[in-house]
CSV table of N, CA and C in Angstrom, one decimal:
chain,number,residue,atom,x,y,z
A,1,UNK,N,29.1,140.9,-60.9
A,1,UNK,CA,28.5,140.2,-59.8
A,1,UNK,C,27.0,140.1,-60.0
A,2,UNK,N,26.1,141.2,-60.2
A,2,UNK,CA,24.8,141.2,-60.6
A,2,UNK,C,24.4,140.2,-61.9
A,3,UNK,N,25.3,139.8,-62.5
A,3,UNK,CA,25.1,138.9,-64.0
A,3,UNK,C,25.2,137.2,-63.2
A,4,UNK,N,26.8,137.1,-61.8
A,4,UNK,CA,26.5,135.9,-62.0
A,4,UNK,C,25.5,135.6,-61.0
A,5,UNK,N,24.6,136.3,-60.0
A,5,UNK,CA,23.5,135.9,-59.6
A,5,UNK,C,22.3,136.0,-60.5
A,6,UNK,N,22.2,136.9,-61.5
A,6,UNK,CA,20.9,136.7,-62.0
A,6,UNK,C,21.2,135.0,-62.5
A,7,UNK,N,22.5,134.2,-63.2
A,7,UNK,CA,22.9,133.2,-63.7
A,7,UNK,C,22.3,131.9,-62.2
A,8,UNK,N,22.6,132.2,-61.4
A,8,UNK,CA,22.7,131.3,-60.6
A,8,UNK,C,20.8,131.4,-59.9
A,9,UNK,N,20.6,132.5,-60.2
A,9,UNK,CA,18.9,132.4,-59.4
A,9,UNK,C,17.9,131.6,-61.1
A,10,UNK,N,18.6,132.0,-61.9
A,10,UNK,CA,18.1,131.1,-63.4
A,10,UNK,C,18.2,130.3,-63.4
A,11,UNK,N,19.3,129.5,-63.4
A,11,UNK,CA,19.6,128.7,-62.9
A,11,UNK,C,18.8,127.4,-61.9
A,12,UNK,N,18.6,128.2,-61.0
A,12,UNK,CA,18.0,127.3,-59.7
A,12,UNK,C,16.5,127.3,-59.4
A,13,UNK,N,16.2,128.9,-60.0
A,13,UNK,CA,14.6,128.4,-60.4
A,13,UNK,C,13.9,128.3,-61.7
A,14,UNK,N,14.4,127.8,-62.7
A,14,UNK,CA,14.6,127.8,-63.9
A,14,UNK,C,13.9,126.6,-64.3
A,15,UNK,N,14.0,125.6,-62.9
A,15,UNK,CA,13.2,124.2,-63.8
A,15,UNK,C,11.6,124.0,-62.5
A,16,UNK,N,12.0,125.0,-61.8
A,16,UNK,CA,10.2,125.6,-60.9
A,16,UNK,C,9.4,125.7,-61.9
A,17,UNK,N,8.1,125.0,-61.6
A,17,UNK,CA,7.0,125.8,-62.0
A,17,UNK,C,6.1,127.0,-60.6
A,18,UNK,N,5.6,127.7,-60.9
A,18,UNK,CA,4.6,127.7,-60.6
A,18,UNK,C,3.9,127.7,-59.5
A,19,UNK,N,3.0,126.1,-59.8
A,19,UNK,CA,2.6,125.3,-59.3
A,19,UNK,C,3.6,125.3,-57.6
A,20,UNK,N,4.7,124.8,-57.9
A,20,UNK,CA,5.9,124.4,-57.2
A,20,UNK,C,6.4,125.5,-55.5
A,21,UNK,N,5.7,127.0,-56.4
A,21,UNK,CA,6.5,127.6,-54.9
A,21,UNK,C,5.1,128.2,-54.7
A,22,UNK,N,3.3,128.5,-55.4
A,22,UNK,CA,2.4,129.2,-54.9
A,22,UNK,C,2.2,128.7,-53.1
A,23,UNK,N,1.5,129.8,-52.9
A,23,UNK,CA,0.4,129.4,-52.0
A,23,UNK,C,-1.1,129.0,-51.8
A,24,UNK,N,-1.2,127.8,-51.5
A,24,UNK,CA,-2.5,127.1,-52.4
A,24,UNK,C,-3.5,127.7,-51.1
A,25,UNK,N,-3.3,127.7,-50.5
A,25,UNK,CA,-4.6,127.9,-48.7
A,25,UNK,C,-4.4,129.7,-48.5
A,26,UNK,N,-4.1,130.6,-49.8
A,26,UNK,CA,-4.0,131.8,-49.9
A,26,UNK,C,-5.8,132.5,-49.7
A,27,UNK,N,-6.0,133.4,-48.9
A,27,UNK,CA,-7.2,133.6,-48.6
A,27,UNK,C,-7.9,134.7,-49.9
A,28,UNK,N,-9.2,134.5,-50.2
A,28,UNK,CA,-10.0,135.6,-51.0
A,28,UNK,C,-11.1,136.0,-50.5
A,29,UNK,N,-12.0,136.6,-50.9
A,29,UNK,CA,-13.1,137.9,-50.6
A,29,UNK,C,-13.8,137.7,-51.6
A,30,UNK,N,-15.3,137.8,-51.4
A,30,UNK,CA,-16.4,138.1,-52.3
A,30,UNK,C,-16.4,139.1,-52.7
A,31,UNK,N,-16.7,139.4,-54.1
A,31,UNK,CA,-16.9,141.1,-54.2
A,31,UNK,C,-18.1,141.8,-53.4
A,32,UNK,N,-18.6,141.3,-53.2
A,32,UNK,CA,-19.8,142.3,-52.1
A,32,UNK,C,-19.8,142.4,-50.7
A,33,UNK,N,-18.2,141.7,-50.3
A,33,UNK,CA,-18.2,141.9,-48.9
A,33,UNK,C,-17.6,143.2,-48.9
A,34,UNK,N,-17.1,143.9,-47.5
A,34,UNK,CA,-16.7,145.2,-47.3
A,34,UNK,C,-15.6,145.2,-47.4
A,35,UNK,N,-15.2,146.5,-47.1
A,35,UNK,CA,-13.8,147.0,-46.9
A,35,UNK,C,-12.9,146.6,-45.6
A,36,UNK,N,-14.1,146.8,-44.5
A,36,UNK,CA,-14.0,146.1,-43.3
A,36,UNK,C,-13.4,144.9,-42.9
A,37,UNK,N,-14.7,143.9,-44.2
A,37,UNK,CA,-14.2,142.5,-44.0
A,37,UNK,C,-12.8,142.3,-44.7
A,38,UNK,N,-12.6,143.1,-46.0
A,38,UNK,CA,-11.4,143.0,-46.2
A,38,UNK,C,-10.4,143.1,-45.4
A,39,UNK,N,-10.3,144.1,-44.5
A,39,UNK,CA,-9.2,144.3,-44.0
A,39,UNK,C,-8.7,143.5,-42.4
A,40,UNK,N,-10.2,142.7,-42.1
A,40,UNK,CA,-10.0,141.8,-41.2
A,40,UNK,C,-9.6,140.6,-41.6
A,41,UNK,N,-9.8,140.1,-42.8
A,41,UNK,CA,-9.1,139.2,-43.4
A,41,UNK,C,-7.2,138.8,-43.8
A,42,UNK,N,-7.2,140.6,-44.1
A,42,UNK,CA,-5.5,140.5,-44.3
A,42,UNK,C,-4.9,140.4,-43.0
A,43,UNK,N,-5.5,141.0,-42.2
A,43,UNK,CA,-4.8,141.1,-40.7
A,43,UNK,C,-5.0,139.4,-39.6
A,44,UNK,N,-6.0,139.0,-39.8
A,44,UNK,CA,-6.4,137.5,-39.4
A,44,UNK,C,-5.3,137.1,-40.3
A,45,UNK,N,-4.9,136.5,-42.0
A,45,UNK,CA,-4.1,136.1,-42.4
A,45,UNK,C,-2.6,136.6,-42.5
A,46,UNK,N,-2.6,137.7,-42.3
A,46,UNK,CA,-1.0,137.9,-42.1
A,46,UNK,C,-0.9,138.4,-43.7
A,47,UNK,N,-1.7,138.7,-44.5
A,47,UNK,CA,-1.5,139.2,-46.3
A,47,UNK,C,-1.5,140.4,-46.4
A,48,UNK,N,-0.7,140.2,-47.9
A,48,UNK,CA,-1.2,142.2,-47.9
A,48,UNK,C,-2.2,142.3,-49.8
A,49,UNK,N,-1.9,140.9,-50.4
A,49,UNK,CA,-3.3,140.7,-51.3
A,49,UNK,C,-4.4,140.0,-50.8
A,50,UNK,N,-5.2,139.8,-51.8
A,50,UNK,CA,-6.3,139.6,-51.4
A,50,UNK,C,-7.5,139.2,-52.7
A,51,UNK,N,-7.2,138.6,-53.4
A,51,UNK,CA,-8.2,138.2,-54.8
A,51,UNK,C,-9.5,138.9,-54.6
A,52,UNK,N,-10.1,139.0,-55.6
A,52,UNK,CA,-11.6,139.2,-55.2
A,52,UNK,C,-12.0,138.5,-56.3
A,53,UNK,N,-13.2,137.8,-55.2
A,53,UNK,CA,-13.8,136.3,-56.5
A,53,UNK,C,-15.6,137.0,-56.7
A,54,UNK,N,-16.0,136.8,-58.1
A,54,UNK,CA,-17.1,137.6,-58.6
A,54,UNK,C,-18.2,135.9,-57.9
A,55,UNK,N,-19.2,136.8,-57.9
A,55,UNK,CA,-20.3,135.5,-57.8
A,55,UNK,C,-20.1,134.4,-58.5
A,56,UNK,N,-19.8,134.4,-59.4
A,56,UNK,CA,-19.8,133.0,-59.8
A,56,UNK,C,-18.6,132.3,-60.1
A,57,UNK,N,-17.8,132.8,-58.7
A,57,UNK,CA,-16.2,132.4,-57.9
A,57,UNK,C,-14.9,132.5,-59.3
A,58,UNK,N,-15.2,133.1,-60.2
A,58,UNK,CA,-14.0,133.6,-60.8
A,58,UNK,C,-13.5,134.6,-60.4
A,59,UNK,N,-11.8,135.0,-60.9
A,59,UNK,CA,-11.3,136.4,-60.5
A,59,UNK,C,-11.8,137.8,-60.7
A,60,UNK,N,-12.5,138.4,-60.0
A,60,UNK,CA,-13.0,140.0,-60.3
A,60,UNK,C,-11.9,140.9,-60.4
A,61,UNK,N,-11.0,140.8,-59.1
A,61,UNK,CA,-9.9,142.0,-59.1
A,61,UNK,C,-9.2,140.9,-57.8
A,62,UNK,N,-8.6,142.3,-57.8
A,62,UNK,CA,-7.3,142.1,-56.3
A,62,UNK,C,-7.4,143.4,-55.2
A,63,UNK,N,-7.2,143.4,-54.3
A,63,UNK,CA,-7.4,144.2,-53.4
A,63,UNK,C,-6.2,144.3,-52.3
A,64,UNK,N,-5.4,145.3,-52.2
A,64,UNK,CA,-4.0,145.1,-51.7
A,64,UNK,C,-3.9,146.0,-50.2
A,65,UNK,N,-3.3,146.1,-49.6
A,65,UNK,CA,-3.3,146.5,-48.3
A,65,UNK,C,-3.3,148.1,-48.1
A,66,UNK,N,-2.4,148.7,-49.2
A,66,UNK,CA,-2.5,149.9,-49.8
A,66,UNK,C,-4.0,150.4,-50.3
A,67,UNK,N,-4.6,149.7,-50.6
A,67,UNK,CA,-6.0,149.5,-51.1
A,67,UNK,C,-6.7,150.2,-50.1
A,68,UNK,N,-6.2,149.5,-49.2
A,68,UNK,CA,-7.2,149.1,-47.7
A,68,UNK,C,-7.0,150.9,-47.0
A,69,UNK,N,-5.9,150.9,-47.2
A,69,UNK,CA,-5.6,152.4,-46.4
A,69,UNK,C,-5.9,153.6,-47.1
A,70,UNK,N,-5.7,153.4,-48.6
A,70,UNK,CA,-6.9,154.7,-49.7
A,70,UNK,C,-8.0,154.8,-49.0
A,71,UNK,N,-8.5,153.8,-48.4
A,71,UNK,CA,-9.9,153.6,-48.5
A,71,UNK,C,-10.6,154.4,-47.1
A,72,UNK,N,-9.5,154.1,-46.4
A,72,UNK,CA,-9.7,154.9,-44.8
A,72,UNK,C,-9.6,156.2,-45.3
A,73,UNK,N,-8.6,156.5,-45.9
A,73,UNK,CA,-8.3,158.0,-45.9
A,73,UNK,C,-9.5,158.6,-46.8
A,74,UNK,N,-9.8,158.0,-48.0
A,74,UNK,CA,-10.9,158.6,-48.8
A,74,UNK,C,-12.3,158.3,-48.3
A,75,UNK,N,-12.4,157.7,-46.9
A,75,UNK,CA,-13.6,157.3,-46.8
A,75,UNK,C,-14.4,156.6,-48.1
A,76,UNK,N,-13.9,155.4,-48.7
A,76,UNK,CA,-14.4,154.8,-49.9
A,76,UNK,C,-15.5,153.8,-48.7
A,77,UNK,N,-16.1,153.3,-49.3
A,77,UNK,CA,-17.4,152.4,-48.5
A,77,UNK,C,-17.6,151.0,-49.3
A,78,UNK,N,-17.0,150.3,-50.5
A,78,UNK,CA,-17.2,148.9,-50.9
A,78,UNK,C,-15.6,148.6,-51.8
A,79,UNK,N,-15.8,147.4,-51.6
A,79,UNK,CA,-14.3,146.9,-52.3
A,79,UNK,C,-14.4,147.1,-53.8
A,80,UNK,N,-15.9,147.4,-54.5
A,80,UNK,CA,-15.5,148.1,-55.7
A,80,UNK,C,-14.9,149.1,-56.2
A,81,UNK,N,-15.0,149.7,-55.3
A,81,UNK,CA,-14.3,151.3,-55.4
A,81,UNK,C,-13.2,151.0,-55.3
A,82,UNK,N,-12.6,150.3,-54.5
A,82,UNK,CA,-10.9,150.4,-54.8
A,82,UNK,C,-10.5,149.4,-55.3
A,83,UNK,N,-11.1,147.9,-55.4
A,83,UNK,CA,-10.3,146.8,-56.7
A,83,UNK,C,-9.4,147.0,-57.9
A,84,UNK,N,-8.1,146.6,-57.8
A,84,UNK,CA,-8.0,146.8,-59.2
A,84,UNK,C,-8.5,145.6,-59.9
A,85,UNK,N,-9.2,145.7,-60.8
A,85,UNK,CA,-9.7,145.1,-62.1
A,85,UNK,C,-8.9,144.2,-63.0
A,86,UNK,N,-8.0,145.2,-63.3
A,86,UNK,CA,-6.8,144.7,-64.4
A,86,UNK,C,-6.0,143.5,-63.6
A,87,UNK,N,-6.0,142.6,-63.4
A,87,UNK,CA,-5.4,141.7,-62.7
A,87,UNK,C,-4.2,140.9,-63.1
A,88,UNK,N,-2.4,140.9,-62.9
A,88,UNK,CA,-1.9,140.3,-63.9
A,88,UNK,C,-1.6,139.4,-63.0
A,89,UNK,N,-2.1,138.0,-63.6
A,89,UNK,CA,-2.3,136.7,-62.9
A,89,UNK,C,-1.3,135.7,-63.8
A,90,UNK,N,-1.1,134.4,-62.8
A,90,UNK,CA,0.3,133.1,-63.2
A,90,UNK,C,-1.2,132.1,-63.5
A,91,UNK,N,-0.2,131.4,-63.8
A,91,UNK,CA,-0.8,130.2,-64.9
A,91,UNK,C,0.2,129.2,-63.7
A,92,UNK,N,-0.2,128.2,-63.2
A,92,UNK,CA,0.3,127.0,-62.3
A,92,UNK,C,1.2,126.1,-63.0
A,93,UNK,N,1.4,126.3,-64.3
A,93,UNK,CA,2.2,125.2,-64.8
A,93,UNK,C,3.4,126.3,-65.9
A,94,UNK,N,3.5,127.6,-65.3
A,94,UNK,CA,4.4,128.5,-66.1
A,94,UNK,C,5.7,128.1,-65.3
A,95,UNK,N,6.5,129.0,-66.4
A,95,UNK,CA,7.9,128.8,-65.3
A,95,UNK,C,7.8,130.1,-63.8
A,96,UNK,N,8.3,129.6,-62.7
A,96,UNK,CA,8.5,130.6,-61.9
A,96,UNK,C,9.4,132.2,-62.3
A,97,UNK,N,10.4,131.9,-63.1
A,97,UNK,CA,11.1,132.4,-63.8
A,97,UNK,C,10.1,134.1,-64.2
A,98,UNK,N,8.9,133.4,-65.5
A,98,UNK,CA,8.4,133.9,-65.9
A,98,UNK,C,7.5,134.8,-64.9
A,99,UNK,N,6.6,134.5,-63.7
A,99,UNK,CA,5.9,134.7,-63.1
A,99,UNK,C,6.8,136.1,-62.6
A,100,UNK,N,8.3,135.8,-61.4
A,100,UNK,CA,8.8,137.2,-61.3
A,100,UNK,C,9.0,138.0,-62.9
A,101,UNK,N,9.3,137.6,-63.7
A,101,UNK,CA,9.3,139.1,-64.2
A,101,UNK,C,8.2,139.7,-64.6
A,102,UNK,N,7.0,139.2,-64.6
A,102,UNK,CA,5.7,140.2,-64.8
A,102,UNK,C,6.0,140.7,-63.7
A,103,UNK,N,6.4,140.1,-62.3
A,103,UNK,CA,6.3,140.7,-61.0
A,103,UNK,C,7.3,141.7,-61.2
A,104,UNK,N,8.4,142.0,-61.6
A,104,UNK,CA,9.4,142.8,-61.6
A,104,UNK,C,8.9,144.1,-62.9
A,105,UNK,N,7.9,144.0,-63.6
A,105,UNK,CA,7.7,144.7,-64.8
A,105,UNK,C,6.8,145.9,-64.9
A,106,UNK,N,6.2,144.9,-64.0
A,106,UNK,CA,4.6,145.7,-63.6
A,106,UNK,C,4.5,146.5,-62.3
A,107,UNK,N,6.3,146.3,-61.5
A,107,UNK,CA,6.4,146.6,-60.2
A,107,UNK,C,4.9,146.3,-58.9
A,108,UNK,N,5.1,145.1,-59.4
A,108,UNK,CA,3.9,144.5,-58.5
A,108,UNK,C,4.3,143.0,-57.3
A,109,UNK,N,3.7,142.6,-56.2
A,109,UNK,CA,4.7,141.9,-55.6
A,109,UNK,C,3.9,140.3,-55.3
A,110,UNK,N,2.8,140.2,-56.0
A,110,UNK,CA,2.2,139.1,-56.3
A,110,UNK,C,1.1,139.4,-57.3
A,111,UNK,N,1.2,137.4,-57.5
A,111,UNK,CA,-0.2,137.5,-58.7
A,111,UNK,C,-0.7,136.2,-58.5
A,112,UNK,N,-1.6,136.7,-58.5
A,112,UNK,CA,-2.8,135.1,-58.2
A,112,UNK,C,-2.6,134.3,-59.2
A,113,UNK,N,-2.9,133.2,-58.8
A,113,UNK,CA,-2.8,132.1,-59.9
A,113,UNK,C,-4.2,131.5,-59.9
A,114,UNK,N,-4.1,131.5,-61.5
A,114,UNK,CA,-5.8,131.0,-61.8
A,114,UNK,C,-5.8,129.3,-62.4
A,115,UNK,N,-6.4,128.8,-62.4
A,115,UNK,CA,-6.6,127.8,-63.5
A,115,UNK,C,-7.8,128.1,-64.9
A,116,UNK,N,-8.0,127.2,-65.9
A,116,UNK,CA,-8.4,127.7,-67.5
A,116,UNK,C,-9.3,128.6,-67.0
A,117,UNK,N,-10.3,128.3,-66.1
A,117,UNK,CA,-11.7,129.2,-65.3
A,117,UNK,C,-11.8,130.4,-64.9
A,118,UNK,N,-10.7,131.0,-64.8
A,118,UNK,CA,-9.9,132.2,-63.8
A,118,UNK,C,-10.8,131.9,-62.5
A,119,UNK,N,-10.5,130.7,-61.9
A,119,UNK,CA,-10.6,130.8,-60.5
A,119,UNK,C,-9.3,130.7,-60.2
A,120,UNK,N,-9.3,131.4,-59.1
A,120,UNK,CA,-8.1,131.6,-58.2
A,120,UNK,C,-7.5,129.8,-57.2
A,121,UNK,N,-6.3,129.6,-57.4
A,121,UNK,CA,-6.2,128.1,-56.9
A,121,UNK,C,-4.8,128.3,-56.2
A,122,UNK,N,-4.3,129.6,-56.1
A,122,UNK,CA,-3.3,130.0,-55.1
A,122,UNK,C,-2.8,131.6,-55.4
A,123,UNK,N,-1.2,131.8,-54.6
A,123,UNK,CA,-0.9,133.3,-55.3
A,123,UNK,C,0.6,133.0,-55.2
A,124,UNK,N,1.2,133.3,-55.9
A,124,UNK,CA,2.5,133.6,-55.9
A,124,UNK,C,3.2,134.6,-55.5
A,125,UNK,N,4.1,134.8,-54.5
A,125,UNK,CA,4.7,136.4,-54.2
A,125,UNK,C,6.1,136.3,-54.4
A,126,UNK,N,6.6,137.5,-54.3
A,126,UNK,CA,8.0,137.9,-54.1
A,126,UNK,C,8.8,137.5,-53.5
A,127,UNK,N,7.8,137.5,-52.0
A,127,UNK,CA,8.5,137.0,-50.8
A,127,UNK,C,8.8,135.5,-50.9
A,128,UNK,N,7.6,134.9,-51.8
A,128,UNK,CA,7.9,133.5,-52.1
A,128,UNK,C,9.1,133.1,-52.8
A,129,UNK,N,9.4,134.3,-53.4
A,129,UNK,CA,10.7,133.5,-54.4
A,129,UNK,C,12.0,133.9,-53.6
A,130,UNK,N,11.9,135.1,-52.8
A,130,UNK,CA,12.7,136.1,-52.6
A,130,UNK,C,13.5,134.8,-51.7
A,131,UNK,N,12.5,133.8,-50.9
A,131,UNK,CA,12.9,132.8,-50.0
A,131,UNK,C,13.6,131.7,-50.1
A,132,UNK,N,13.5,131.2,-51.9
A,132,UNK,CA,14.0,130.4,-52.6
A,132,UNK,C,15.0,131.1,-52.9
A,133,UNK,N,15.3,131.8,-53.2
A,133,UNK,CA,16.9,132.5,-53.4
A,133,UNK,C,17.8,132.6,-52.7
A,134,UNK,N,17.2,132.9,-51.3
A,134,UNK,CA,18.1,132.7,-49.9
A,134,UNK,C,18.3,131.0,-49.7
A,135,UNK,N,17.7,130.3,-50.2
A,135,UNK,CA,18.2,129.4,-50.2
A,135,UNK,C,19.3,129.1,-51.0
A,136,UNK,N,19.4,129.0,-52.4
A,136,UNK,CA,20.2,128.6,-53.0
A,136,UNK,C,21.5,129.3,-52.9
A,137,UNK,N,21.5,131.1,-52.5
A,137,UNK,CA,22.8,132.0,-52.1
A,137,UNK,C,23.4,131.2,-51.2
């Protein structure tokens, strides 16, 4: 059973890019705003990432909702302290295919999507594909 759905979700998102299921009006954060502002932002947007764009609007890190709650508990004070850095980001014109299994690999549930610049120009989630699947089931 598990072989002929992985077949059939291959299948159906197999000729997706990308591009095709992101979210382009996905919200980001300066690095030098707060934790604060962070966390008024995910809650205004309904998110649980959150890019962080370096001054000169490329990707710095990501900042996740889990993030947000270390940060209460550690009393941390700027979104440097808890960004992760290492950022594994989609490319807009990859296959969707590709994009979940970094997401499945890295046990992670989005990744921003950059263009050549690493500016951020949407994010791709789980939930995004998770929704395309229910369609085609």
């Amino acid at each position: 059973e598990d072989g002929q759905m992985n077949y059939l979700i291959g299948t159906f998102l197999d000729h997706l890019l990308v591009r095709d299921v992101m979210e382009t009006d996905a919200p980001t954060i300066a690095e030098e705003a707060s934790i604060h502002d962070a966390a008024r932002i995910m809650i205004e947007n309904a998110v649980n990432h959150l890019p962080v764009l370096a001054e000169r609007g490329d990707l710095a890190g990501i900042v996740t909702s889990w993030d947000i709650a270390k940060a209460v508990a550690c009393r941390y004070g700027s979104l440097d302290e808890i960004m992760s850095r290492s950022v594994v980001t989609a490319a807009p014109d990859e296959p969707v295919t590709e994009a979940a299994r970094r997401m499945e690999e890295r046990s992670i549930s989005a990744l921003p999507v950059v263009d050549a610049d690493q500016r951020v120009i949407g994010l791709i989630s789980s939930d995004a594909i998770s929704t395309l699947i229910g369609r085609c089931a």
